[in-house]
Coordinates of C-alpha atoms in Angstrom, one line a residue:
Chain A
A1112 CA -14.1 201.6 -24.8
Q1113 CA -17.2 203.6 -25.3
S1114 CA -19.8 203.9 -22.6
V1115 CA -23.1 205.7 -22.0
T1116 CA -24.3 206.8 -18.6
Q1117 CA -27.9 207.6 -17.8
P1118 CA -27.7 208.5 -14.1
D1119 CA -31.4 208.5 -13.4
I1120 CA -33.0 205.0 -13.3
H1121 CA -36.5 206.4 -12.6
I1122 CA -37.9 209.9 -13.0
T1123 CA -41.4 210.9 -12.0
V1124 CA -42.9 214.0 -13.6
S1125 CA -46.4 215.5 -13.4
E1126 CA -48.4 215.7 -16.6
G1127 CA -47.8 219.1 -18.2
A1128 CA -44.5 219.7 -16.4
S1129 CA -41.1 219.9 -18.2
L1130 CA -38.7 217.0 -18.5
E1131 CA -35.0 216.6 -18.8
L1132 CA -33.3 213.2 -19.1
R1133 CA -29.6 213.1 -18.7
C1134 CA -27.1 211.3 -20.8
N1135 CA -23.3 211.3 -20.6
Y1136 CA -21.0 209.4 -22.9
S1137 CA -17.4 208.3 -23.2
Y1138 CA -16.1 208.0 -26.7
G1139 CA -12.8 208.5 -28.5
A1140 CA -14.3 210.9 -31.0
T1141 CA -17.5 212.7 -31.5
P1142 CA -19.9 209.8 -31.9
Y1143 CA -23.3 209.5 -33.5
L1144 CA -25.8 210.2 -30.6
F1145 CA -29.3 208.8 -30.3
W1146 CA -32.3 208.8 -28.1
Y1147 CA -34.8 205.9 -28.4
V1148 CA -38.0 205.3 -26.6
Q1149 CA -39.4 201.9 -25.7
S1150 CA -43.0 201.6 -24.6
P1151 CA -44.1 198.5 -22.7
G1152 CA -44.0 195.4 -24.9
Q1153 CA -42.8 197.4 -27.8
G1154 CA -39.6 197.7 -29.8
L1155 CA -37.4 200.8 -29.9
Q1156 CA -38.5 204.0 -31.7
L1157 CA -36.0 206.7 -32.6
L1158 CA -36.8 210.1 -31.1
L1159 CA -33.9 212.0 -32.5
K1160 CA -30.2 211.8 -33.5
Y1161 CA -27.1 214.0 -33.7
F1162 CA -23.9 213.8 -35.6
S1163 CA -22.9 217.3 -36.6
G1164 CA -24.3 220.8 -37.1
D1165 CA -26.7 222.6 -34.8
T1166 CA -26.2 221.2 -31.3
L1167 CA -29.9 221.5 -30.5
V1168 CA -31.8 218.9 -32.4
Q1169 CA -35.5 218.5 -32.7
G1170 CA -37.2 215.1 -32.7
I1171 CA -40.5 213.5 -32.8
K1172 CA -43.3 213.9 -30.3
G1173 CA -42.1 217.3 -29.2
F1174 CA -38.7 216.1 -27.9
E1175 CA -35.4 217.9 -28.3
A1176 CA -31.9 217.2 -27.2
E1177 CA -28.8 219.4 -26.8
F1178 CA -25.3 218.1 -27.5
K1179 CA -22.6 219.7 -25.3
R1180 CA -19.2 218.6 -26.3
S1181 CA -17.4 220.1 -23.3
Q1182 CA -19.6 218.0 -21.0
S1183 CA -19.9 214.9 -23.2
S1184 CA -23.6 215.2 -22.7
F1185 CA -26.7 214.7 -24.8
N1186 CA -29.7 215.5 -22.6
L1187 CA -33.2 215.0 -23.7
R1188 CA -35.9 217.6 -23.0
K1189 CA -39.6 218.2 -23.5
P1190 CA -41.3 221.3 -22.3
S1191 CA -44.6 219.7 -21.4
V1192 CA -45.0 215.9 -20.9
H1193 CA -48.2 214.0 -21.7
W1194 CA -49.3 210.8 -20.0
S1195 CA -48.5 208.9 -23.2
D1196 CA -44.8 209.8 -22.7
A1197 CA -44.5 207.2 -19.9
A1198 CA -42.0 204.7 -21.2
E1199 CA -38.3 203.7 -21.0
Y1200 CA -35.9 206.1 -22.6
F1201 CA -32.5 205.0 -23.9
C1202 CA -29.5 207.1 -24.9
A1203 CA -27.1 205.4 -27.3
V1204 CA -23.9 206.2 -29.1
G1205 CA -22.4 204.8 -32.3
P1206 CA -19.3 205.4 -34.4
P1207 CA -19.4 208.5 -36.6
R1208 CA -19.4 206.4 -39.8
R1209 CA -22.8 204.8 -40.1
G1210 CA -23.3 201.6 -42.1
G1211 CA -20.2 200.1 -40.7
A1212 CA -19.9 196.9 -38.8
D1213 CA -20.4 198.5 -35.4
G1214 CA -23.6 198.5 -33.5
L1215 CA -24.8 200.9 -30.9
T1216 CA -23.8 201.2 -27.2
F1217 CA -26.8 201.9 -25.0
G1218 CA -27.2 203.4 -21.6
K1219 CA -29.1 201.5 -19.0
G1220 CA -32.3 203.5 -19.6
T1221 CA -34.4 205.9 -17.6
H1222 CA -37.9 204.8 -16.7
L1223 CA -40.3 207.8 -17.0
I1224 CA -43.4 207.9 -14.8
I1225 CA -46.1 210.5 -15.4
Q1226 CA -48.2 211.6 -12.5
P1227 CA -51.7 212.9 -13.3
Chain B
S4 CA -37.4 204.2 -42.6
A5 CA -37.7 200.6 -43.3
V6 CA -39.9 198.2 -41.4
I7 CA -38.5 195.2 -39.6
S8 CA -40.7 192.1 -38.9
Q9 CA -39.5 189.7 -36.2
K10 CA -40.9 186.2 -35.7
P11 CA -41.9 184.9 -33.3
S12 CA -43.0 187.8 -31.2
R13 CA -42.8 185.7 -28.1
D14 CA -42.2 182.1 -27.1
I15 CA -41.9 179.9 -24.1
C16 CA -39.3 177.2 -24.5
Q17 CA -38.1 174.2 -22.5
R18 CA -34.5 174.3 -21.3
G19 CA -32.1 172.4 -23.5
T20 CA -34.0 173.2 -26.7
S21 CA -33.2 175.8 -29.4
L22 CA -35.2 178.6 -30.9
T23 CA -34.6 180.4 -34.2
I24 CA -35.7 184.0 -34.5
Q25 CA -36.3 185.5 -37.9
C26 CA -35.8 189.1 -38.9
Q27 CA -37.2 190.4 -42.2
V28 CA -36.7 193.9 -43.5
D29 CA -38.9 195.3 -46.1
S30 CA -36.0 196.9 -48.1
Q31 CA -32.3 196.2 -48.6
V32 CA -30.1 197.3 -45.8
T33 CA -26.4 197.5 -45.3
M34 CA -26.0 196.2 -41.8
M35 CA -28.0 194.0 -39.6
F36 CA -27.4 193.5 -35.8
W37 CA -28.8 191.4 -33.0
Y38 CA -29.2 192.7 -29.5
R39 CA -30.3 191.1 -26.2
Q40 CA -32.3 192.9 -23.6
Q41 CA -32.4 191.0 -20.3
P42 CA -35.3 191.7 -17.9
G43 CA -35.1 195.3 -16.7
Q44 CA -31.8 195.9 -18.4
S45 CA -30.5 197.8 -21.4
L46 CA -29.7 196.5 -24.8
T47 CA -26.4 194.6 -25.4
L48 CA -25.1 193.9 -28.8
I49 CA -24.7 190.2 -29.5
A50 CA -23.3 190.3 -33.0
T51 CA -23.3 191.9 -36.4
A52 CA -24.9 189.7 -39.1
N53 CA -22.7 189.7 -42.2
Q54 CA -24.2 188.8 -45.5
G55 CA -22.6 185.7 -46.9
S56 CA -20.0 185.3 -44.2
E57 CA -19.8 184.4 -40.5
A58 CA -21.2 186.9 -38.0
T59 CA -19.0 189.1 -35.9
Y60 CA -19.6 188.4 -32.2
E61 CA -19.1 190.8 -29.3
S62 CA -17.2 189.7 -26.2
G63 CA -19.1 187.2 -24.2
F64 CA -21.2 185.8 -27.1
V65 CA -20.1 182.8 -29.2
I66 CA -21.3 181.3 -32.4
D67 CA -22.0 177.9 -30.8
K68 CA -24.6 179.5 -28.5
F69 CA -26.0 182.1 -30.9
P70 CA -25.5 181.0 -34.5
I71 CA -26.6 183.7 -36.9
S72 CA -27.3 183.6 -40.6
R73 CA -27.7 186.3 -43.2
P74 CA -28.3 184.9 -46.6
N75 CA -29.3 188.2 -48.3
L76 CA -29.7 191.9 -47.8
T77 CA -33.1 191.7 -46.2
F78 CA -33.2 188.7 -43.9
S79 CA -31.3 187.3 -40.9
T80 CA -31.9 184.6 -38.3
L81 CA -30.6 184.2 -34.7
T82 CA -30.7 180.9 -33.0
V83 CA -30.5 180.6 -29.3
S84 CA -29.1 177.1 -28.7
N85 CA -29.3 174.8 -25.7
M86 CA -31.4 177.3 -23.8
S87 CA -31.3 177.8 -20.1
P88 CA -33.5 180.1 -17.9
E89 CA -30.7 182.7 -18.1
D90 CA -31.4 183.1 -21.8
S91 CA -34.8 184.5 -21.0
S92 CA -34.7 187.9 -22.6
I93 CA -36.0 190.1 -25.4
Y94 CA -34.0 189.6 -28.6
L95 CA -34.1 192.5 -31.0
C96 CA -33.0 192.7 -34.6
S97 CA -31.7 196.0 -35.9
A98 CA -30.8 197.3 -39.4
E99 CA -29.0 200.2 -40.9
T100 CA -28.1 201.6 -44.3
L101 CA -25.3 204.0 -45.1
T102 CA -27.7 207.0 -44.7
T103 CA -30.1 206.0 -42.0
E104 CA -30.0 205.5 -38.3
A105 CA -30.5 202.1 -36.7
F106 CA -34.1 201.0 -36.7
F107 CA -35.4 198.1 -34.7
G108 CA -37.9 195.3 -34.8
Q109 CA -40.5 194.8 -32.2
G110 CA -38.4 192.1 -30.5
T111 CA -38.9 188.5 -29.5
R112 CA -39.7 187.9 -25.9
L113 CA -38.2 184.6 -24.9
T114 CA -39.0 182.7 -21.7
V115 CA -37.1 179.6 -20.9
V116 CA -38.6 177.2 -18.4

């Protein structure tokens, strides 16, 4: 069965510092990989996704993620965080064929706290 | 990407009652899904809403408790039946097409008292 591990429940970063959120997955094949952000009281917003091609993908809000097949990882990075980045971040995996009758499997999330 | 509207955005319900949550997408989509996010937890897939046929439920979720309808390509409902405090969660609708990633509604925050 597929699974997603986000080992850091909480991360505190100073404003302007760099950020890396970890995500490891277990899946039978190379899955579709996603990072979503959830601000308090809000739904989920897609930051970026990966299925194939360049293993370094760029997303919105200055985020990027790198897919490493050998490590089954898809870590999210940002070179300089802003106070508005404080939110819950979810890594998710889905089957490689989108539009099928399979939803996504989410990690438990990482709560990002920004220190002034 | 398409926009999903969920109603209600929040509700407080008495135990033993039922609540129906509506999910409306502003364009036709291939798949629609319902997720539950319990307090402080991640999202768990409840079921896939199939147009014109019975929903496909994940392990631990049953139709009697969470009946789902999907009468067309843009609309679905989830009912939380015979509610108990343990059903207090955020319920999120999600939709996909063959060429887009999953996008989500704002969620329905349900509190059962």
